[in-house]
Coordinates of C-alpha atoms in Angstrom, one line a residue:
X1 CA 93.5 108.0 34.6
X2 CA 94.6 109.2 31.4
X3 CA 97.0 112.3 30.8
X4 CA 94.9 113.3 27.8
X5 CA 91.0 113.3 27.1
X6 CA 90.6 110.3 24.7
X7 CA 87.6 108.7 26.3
X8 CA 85.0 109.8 24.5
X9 CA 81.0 109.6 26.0
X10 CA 78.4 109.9 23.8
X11 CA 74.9 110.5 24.7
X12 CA 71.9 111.4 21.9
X13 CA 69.9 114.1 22.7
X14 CA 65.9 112.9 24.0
X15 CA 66.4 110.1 21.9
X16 CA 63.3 108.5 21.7
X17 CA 61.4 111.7 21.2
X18 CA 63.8 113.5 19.3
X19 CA 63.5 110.3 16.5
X20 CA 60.0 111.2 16.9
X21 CA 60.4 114.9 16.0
X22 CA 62.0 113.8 13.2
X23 CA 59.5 111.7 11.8
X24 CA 56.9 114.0 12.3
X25 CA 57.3 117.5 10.9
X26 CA 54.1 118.6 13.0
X27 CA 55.3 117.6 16.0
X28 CA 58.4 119.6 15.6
X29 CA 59.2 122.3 18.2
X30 CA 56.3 121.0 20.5
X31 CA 56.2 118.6 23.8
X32 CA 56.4 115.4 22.9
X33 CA 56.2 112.3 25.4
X34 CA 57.2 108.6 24.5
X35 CA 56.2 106.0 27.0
X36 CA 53.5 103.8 28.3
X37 CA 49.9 105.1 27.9
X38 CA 47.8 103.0 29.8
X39 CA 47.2 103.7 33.6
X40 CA 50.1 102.3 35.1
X41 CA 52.8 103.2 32.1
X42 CA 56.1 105.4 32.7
X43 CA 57.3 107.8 30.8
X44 CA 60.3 106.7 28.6
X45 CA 61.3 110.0 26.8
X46 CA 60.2 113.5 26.8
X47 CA 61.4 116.0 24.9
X48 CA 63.2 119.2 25.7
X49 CA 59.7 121.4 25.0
X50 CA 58.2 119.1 27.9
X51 CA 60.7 119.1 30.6
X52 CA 59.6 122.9 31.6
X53 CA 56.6 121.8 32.8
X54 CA 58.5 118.9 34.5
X55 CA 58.3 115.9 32.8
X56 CA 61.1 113.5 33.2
X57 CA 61.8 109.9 32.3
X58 CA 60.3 107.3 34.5
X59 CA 57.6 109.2 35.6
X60 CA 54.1 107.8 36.3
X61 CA 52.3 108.8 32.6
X62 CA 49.2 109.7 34.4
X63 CA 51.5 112.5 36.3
X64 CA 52.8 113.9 33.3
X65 CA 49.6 114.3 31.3
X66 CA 48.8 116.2 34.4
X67 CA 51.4 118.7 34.4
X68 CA 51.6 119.1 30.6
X69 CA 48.5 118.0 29.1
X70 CA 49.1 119.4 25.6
X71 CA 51.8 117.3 24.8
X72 CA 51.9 114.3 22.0
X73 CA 52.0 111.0 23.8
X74 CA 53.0 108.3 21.9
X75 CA 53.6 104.8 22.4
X76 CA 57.4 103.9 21.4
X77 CA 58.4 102.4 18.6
X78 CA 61.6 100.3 19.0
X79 CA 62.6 99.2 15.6
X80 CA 62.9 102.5 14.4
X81 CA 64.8 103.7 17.1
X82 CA 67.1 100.3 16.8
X83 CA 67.9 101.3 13.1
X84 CA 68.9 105.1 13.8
X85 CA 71.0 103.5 16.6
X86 CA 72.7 100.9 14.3
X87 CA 73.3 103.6 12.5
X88 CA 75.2 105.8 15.2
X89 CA 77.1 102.8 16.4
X90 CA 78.5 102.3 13.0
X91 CA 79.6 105.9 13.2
X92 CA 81.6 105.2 16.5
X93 CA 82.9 102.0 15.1
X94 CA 84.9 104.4 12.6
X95 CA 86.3 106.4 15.4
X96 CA 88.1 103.1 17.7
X97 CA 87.6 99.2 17.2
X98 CA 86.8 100.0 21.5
X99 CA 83.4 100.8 21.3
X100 CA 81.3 100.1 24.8
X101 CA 77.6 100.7 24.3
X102 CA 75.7 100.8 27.0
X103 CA 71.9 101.3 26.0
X104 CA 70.5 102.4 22.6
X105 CA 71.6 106.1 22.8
X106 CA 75.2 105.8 24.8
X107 CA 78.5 104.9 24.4
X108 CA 81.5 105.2 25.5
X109 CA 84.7 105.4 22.8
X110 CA 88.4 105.1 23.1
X111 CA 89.7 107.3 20.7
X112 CA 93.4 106.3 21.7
X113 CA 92.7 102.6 20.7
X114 CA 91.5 103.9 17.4
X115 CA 94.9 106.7 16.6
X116 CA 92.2 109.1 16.0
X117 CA 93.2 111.4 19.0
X118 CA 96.3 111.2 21.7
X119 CA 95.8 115.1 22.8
X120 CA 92.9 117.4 23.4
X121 CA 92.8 119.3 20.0
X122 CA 92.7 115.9 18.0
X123 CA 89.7 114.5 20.6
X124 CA 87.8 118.2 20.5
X125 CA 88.1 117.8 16.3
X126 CA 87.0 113.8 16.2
X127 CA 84.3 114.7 18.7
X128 CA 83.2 117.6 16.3
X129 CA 83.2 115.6 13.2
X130 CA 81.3 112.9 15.0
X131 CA 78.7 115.7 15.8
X132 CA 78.2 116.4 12.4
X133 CA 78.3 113.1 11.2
X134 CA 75.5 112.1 13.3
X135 CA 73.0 115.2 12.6
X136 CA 73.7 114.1 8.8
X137 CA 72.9 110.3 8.5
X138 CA 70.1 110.5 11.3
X139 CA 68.8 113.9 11.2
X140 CA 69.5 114.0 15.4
X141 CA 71.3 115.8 17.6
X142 CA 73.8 114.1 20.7
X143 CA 75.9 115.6 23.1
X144 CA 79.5 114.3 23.5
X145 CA 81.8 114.4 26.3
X146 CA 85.7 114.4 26.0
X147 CA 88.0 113.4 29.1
X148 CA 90.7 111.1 30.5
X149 CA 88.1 108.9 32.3
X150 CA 84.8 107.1 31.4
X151 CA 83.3 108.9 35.1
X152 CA 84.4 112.5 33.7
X153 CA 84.0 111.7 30.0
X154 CA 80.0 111.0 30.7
X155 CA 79.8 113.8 33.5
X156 CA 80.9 116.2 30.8
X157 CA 78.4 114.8 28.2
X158 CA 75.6 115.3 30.4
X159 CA 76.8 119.3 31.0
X160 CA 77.5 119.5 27.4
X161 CA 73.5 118.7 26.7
X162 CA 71.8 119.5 24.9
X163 CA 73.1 119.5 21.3
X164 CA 77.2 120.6 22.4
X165 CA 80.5 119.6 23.2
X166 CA 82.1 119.8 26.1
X167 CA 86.4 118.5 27.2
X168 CA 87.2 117.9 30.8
X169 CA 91.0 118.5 31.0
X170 CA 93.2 115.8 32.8
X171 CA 94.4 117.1 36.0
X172 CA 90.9 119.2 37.1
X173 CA 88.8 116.8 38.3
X174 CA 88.7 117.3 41.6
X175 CA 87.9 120.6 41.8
X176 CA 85.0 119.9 39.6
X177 CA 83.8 117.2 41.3
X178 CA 83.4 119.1 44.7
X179 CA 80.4 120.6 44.8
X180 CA 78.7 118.2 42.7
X181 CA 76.0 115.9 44.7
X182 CA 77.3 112.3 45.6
X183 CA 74.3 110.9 43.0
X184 CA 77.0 112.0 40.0
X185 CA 79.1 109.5 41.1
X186 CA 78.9 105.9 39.5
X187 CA 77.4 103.3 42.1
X188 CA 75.4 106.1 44.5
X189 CA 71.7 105.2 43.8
X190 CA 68.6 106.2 45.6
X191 CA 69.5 104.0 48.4
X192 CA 73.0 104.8 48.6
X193 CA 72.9 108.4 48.4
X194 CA 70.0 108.6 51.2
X195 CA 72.0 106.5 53.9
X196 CA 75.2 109.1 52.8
X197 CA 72.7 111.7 53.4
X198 CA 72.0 110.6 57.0
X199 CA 75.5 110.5 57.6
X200 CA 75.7 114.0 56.0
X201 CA 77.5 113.9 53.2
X202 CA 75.5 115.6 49.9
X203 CA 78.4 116.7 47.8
X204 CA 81.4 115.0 46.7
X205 CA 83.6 117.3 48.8
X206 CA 81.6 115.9 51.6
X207 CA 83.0 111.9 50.6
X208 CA 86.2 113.3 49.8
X209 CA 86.8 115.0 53.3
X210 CA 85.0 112.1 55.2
X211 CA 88.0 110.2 54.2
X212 CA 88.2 106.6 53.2
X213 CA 88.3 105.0 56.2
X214 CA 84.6 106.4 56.9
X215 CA 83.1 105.5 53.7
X216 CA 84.5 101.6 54.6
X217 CA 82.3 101.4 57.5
X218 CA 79.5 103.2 56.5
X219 CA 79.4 101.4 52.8
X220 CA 81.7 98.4 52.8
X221 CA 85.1 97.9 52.2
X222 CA 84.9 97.7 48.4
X223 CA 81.9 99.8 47.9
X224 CA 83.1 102.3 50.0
X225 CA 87.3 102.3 49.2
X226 CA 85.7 102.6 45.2
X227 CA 83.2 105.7 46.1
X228 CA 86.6 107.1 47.8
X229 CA 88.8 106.8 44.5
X230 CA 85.8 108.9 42.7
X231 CA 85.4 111.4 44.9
X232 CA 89.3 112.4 44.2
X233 CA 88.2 112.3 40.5
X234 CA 90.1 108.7 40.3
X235 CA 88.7 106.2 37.6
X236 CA 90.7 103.7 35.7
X237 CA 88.1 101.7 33.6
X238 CA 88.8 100.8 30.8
X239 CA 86.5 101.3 27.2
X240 CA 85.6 97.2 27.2
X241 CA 84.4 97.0 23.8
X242 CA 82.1 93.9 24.0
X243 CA 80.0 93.2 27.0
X244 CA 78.8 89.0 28.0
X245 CA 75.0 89.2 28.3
X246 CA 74.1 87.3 31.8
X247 CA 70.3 87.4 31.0
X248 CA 67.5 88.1 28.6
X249 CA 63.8 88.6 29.5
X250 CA 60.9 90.6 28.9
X251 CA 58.1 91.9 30.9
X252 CA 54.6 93.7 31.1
X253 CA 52.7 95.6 33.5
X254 CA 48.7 95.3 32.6
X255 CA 46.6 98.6 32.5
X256 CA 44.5 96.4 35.3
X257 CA 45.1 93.2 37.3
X258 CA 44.6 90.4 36.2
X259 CA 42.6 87.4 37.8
X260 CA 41.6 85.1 35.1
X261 CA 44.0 82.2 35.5
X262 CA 43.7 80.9 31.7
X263 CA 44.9 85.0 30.7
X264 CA 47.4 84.8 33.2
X265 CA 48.7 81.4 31.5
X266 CA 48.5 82.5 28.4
X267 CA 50.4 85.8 29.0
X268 CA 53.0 84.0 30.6
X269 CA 53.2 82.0 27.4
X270 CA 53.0 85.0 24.5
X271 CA 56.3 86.7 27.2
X272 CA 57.9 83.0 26.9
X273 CA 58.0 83.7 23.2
X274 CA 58.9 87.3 23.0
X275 CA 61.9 85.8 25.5
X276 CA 62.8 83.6 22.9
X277 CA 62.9 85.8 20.0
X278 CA 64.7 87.9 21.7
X279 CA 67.0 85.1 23.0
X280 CA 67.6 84.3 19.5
X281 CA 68.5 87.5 17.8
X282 CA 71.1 88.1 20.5
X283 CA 73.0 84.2 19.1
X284 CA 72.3 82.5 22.4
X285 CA 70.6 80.0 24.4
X286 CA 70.0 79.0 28.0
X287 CA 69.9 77.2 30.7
X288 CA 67.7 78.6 33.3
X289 CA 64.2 79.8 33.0
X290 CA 63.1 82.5 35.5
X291 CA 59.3 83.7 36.2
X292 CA 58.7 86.9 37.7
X293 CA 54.8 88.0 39.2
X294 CA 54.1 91.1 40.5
X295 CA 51.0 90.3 42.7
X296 CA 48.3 93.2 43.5
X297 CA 49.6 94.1 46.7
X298 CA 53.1 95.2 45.2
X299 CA 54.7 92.0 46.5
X300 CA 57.3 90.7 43.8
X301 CA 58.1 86.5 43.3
X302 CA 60.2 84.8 41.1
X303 CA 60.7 81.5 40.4
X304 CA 63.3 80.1 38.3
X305 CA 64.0 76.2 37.1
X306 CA 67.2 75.1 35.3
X307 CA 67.1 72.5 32.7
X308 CA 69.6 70.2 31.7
X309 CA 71.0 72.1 29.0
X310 CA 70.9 75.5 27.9
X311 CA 67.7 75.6 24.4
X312 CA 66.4 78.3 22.6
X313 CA 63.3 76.0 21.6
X314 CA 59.9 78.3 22.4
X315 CA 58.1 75.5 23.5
X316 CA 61.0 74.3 26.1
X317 CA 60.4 77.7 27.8
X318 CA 57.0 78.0 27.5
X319 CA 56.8 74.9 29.3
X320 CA 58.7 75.8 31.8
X321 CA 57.2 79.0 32.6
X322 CA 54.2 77.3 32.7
X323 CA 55.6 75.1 35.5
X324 CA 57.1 78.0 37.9
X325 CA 53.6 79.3 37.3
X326 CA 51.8 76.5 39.1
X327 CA 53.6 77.4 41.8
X328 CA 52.3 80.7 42.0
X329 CA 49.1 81.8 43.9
X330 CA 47.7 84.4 41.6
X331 CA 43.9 84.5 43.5
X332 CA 44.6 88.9 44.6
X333 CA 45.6 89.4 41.2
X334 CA 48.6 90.1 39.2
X335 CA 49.9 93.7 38.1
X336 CA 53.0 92.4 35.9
X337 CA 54.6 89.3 34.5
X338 CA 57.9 88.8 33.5
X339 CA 60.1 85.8 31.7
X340 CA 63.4 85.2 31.4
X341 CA 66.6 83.1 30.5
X342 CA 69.8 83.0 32.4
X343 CA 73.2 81.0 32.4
X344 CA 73.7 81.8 28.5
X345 CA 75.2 79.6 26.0
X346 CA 76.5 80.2 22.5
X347 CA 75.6 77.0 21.7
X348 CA 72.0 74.8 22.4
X349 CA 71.4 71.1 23.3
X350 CA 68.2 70.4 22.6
X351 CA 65.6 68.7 24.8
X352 CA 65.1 65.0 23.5
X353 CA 61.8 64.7 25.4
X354 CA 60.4 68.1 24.2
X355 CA 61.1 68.0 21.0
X356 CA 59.4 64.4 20.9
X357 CA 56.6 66.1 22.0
X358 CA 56.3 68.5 20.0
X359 CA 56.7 66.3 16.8
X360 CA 54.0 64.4 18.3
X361 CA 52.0 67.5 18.3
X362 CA 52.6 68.5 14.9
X363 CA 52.0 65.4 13.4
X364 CA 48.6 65.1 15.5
X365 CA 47.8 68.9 13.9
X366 CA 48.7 67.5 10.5
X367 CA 46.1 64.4 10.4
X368 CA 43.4 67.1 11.0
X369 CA 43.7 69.3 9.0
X370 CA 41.8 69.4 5.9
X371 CA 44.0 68.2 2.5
X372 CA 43.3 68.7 -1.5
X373 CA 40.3 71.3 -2.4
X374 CA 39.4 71.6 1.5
X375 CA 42.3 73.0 2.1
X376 CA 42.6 77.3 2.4
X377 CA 45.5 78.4 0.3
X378 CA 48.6 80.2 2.3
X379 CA 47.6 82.8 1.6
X380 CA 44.0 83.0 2.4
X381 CA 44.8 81.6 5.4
X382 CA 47.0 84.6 6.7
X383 CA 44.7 86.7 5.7
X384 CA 41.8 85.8 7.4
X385 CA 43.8 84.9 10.5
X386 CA 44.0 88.8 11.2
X387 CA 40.8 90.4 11.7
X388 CA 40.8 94.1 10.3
X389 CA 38.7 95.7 13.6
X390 CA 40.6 94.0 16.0
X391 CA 43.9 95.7 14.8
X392 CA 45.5 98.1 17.6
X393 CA 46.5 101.3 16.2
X394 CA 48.8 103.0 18.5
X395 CA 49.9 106.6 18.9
X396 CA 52.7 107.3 16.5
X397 CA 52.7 104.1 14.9
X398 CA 53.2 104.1 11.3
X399 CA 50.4 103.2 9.0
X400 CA 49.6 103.3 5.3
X401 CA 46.2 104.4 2.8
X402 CA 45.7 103.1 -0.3
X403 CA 44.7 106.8 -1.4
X404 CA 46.7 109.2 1.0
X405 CA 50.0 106.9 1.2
X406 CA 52.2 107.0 4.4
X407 CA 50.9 108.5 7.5
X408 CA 51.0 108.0 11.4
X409 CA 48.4 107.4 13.9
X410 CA 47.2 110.8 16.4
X411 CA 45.0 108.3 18.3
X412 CA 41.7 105.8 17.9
X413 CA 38.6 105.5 20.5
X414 CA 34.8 104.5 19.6
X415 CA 35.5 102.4 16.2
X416 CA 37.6 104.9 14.7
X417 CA 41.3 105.7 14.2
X418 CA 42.6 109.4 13.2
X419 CA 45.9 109.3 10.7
X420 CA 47.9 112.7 10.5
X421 CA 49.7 112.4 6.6
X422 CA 52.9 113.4 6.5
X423 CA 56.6 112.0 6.3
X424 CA 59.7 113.1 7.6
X425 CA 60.7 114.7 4.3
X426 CA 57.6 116.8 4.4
X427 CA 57.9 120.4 4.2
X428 CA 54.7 121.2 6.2
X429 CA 52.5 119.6 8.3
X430 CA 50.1 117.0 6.6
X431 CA 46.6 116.6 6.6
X432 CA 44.6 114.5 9.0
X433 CA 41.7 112.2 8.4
X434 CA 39.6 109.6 10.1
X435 CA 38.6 106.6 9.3
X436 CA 36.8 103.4 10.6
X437 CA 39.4 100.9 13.2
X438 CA 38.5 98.1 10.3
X439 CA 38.9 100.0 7.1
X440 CA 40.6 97.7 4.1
X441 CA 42.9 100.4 2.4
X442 CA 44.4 101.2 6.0
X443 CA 47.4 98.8 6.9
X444 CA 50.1 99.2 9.8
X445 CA 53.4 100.2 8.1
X446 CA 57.6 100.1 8.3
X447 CA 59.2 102.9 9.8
X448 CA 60.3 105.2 7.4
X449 CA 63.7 106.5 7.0
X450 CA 64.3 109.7 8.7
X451 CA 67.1 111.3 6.4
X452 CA 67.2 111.1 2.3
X453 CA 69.1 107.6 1.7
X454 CA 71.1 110.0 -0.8
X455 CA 72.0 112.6 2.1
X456 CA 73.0 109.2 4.1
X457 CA 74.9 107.6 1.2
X458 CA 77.0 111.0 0.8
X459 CA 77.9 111.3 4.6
X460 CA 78.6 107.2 4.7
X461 CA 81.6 108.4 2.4
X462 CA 85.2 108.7 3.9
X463 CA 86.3 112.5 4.5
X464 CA 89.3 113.9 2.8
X465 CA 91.8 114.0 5.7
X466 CA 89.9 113.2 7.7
X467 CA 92.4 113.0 10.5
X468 CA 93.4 116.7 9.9
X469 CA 91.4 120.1 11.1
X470 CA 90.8 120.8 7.6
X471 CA 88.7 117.9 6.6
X472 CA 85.8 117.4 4.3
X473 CA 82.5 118.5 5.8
X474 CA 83.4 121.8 7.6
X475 CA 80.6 123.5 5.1
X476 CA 78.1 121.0 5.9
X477 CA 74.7 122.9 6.4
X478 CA 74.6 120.8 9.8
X479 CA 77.7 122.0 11.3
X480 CA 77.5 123.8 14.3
X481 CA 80.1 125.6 16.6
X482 CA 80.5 122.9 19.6
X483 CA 80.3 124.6 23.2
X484 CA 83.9 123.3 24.6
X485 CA 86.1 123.2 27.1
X486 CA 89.6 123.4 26.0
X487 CA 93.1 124.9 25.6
X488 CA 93.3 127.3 28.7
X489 CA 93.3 124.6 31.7
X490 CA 89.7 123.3 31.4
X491 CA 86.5 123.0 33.8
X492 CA 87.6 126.2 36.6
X493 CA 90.0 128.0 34.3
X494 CA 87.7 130.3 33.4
X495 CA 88.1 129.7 29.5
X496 CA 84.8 131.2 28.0
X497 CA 82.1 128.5 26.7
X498 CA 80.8 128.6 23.4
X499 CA 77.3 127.4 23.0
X500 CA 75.8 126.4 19.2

């Protein structure tokens, strides 16, 4: 534990539909849901105007159209949110070389490692400017959280949300922790917090005065001597600024099972090679292919085959996904498949035999296809290789007219597809049209940005002392008064809040 708060959590604010706000001008100040919308899909993300009707994240979507049925529900759409948090990260990597995401829209700082902050008035400023910094190059809002350990630092982020700031002093932990329920500790899941429940302990005064020795038998030594040493408010992790990937894989759940065996191969084969893309971009290979089937009666298998030496060749795990898959009985039907690669390498020995093969297949390919005037040009050949009417236009993708320019999909049904035209530097909402699923001067877009690059490029630029409380950006039009914790003894002390 740390004598001052320099462990800085920071969480963005309804990320995913917040990003989506931001795009979408007419979407602003109105439920918004990001998630699966077939039958069986979750909700991701909802936005603040949804959780009064209670929405929340990984609910069932057909539960939440229930209870708020007048929400937008959009499908998600990654590589934007990927970009905006690239862009967020790089704004932490200012603050401390000791930067530990943990998901798109978290982190955790050390703003000691950095010499940006070794007391609580130099942490409440950096967490301030970061604030600002944020709602300038993204347009978004997150909540930040200011203490002496990562446990407090992210327990005082999620009381500072949304949109604030709030600083845990060193030294009041405990009485803060004890009337909190034992699921705000790190490590109490469902599972765990129902058996502590039985043993009836709900609160983390309730673990504290149990005593250690309790905890050990009810728990296990380790888990139980850990949840002991967080009940006191006792955490010494430490900000680990890169994090060894054990595993990549991907996964779908279908709208409805599947039975065909040829769909069910081929699936596994198209989640082979999302695997492997994704394998890719993260710079490694691996050894050990895994298969995972959901089967219609909720029972889970997987199956898993290690090679001889770690690949990152698509057909080398499409292979062998195809193999753990003949050893699957799919007759019920199958509600999800999954693929994956463990025992990571930054480095690939390629399979002799497969890549044989696979010359051998090219080379077959090659003597029949047409050569000279019977040949298609490139491209001709894309183009006729994507057929216009069997294009999926999802809710909240971004698409393109030849006439109307950049717009976003409100939904398609019955041939058609409805387009709402507007950007996220639009003043008003836009105008909606409809046109036909396979019309030519419709195309599937990029993302646009959701800030002016110029309004980007500006807040990209060093601020003048920017160590000191009178740095550059105090009369920024996105600077808002941070609700904090601070000076007079923190959390209990009775030091008034201030809310933006």
């Amino acid at each position: 534990m740390r004598a001052a708060p320099t462990i800085l959590h920071l969480d963005m604010d309804a990320f995913f539909a917040a990003a989506e706000q931001a795009a979408k001008p007419s979407l602003r100040g109105k439920p918004v849901i990001v998630g699966g919308l077939g039958p069986r899909g979750v909700v991701s993300t909802a936005s603040y105007e949804a959780r009064p009707f209670g929405v929340r994240s990984a609910m069932p979507m057909g539960q939440a159209r229930r209870l708020c049925p007048n929400a937008a529900y959009l499908v998600p759409r990654f590589q934007l949110y990927r970009t905006v948090s690239d862009q967020v990260m790089e704004l932490l990597r200012r603050l401390s070389p000791l930067v530990e995401p943990l998901s798109l829209d978290e982190a955790f700082v050390d703003l000691e490692a950095g010499g940006v902050a070794f007391g609580p008035a130099e942490a409440l400023e950096a967490g301030e400017r970061l604030r600002r910094d944020i709602r300038a190059v993204t347009g978004l809002t997150g909540s930040v959280g200011l203490a002496g350990s990562k446990m407090m630092a992210k327990i005082a982020s999620e009381q500072a949300k949304p949109d604030g700031l709030v600083l845990i002093e060193p030294g009041t932990e405990r009485e803060l922790l004890r009337p909190m329920p034992v699921r705000t500790l790190p490590g109490v899941g469902p599972a765990t917090g129902e058996h502590l429940r039985r043993a009836g302990m709900t609160t983390v005064a309730d673990l504290a005065e149990a005593g250690e020795d309790e905890l050990v038998r009810l728990l296990g030594k380790s888990h139980g001597a850990s949840l002991f040493r967080m009940a006191a408010g006792g955490d010494d992790r430490p900000v680990v600024a890169e994090r060894d990937t054990k595993s990549v894989s991907v996964e779908d759940t279908f709208d409805v099972d599947l039975h065909d065996r040829v769909r069910i191969t081929t699936e596994v084969g198209r989640l082979a090679d999302r695997c492997v893309q994704r394998l890719r971009a993260s710079g490694h290979s691996g050894r050990t292919i895994v298969l995972k089937v959901r089967r219609y009666d909720f029972s889970t298998l997987t199956r898993s085959e290690t090679l001889r030496g770690p690949t990152d060749d698509p057909s080398v795990v499409r292979e062998a996904a195809g193999r753990l898959l003949d050893s699957v009985d799919t007759t019920g039907g199958v509600r999800l498949l999954g693929v994956g690669v463990s025992g990571l390498a930054d480095f690939t020995q390629e399979d002799l035999f497969a890549q044989a093969a696979g010359e051998r297949a090219a080379g077959e390919r090659a003597e029949e296809e047409p050569t000279g005037e019977e040949a298609a040009p490139p491209a001709e050949k894309a183009e006729s290789a994507v057929d216009p009417a069997q294009r999926r236009w999802l809710a909240g993708h971004d698409v393109r007219h030849a006439e109307y320019g950049p717009g976003w999909v409100q939904g398609s049904g019955l041939g058609r597809v409805t387009v709402r035209f507007e950007t996220p530097l639009s003043t008003q909402p836009g105008r909606v049209r409809t046109f036909m699923v396979d019309d030519p001067e419709l195309e599937p877009s990029e993302p646009l940005p959701l800030v002016a690059q110029g309004t980007v490029e500006a807040a990209a630029q060093p601020e003048a002392g920017a160590g000191g409380a009178g740095g550059a950006g105090q009369d920024s039009p996105f600077a808002s008064r941070p609700k904090s914790r601070s000076g007079g003894g923190g959390p209990g002390s009775g030091a008034e809040m201030s809310r933006p």
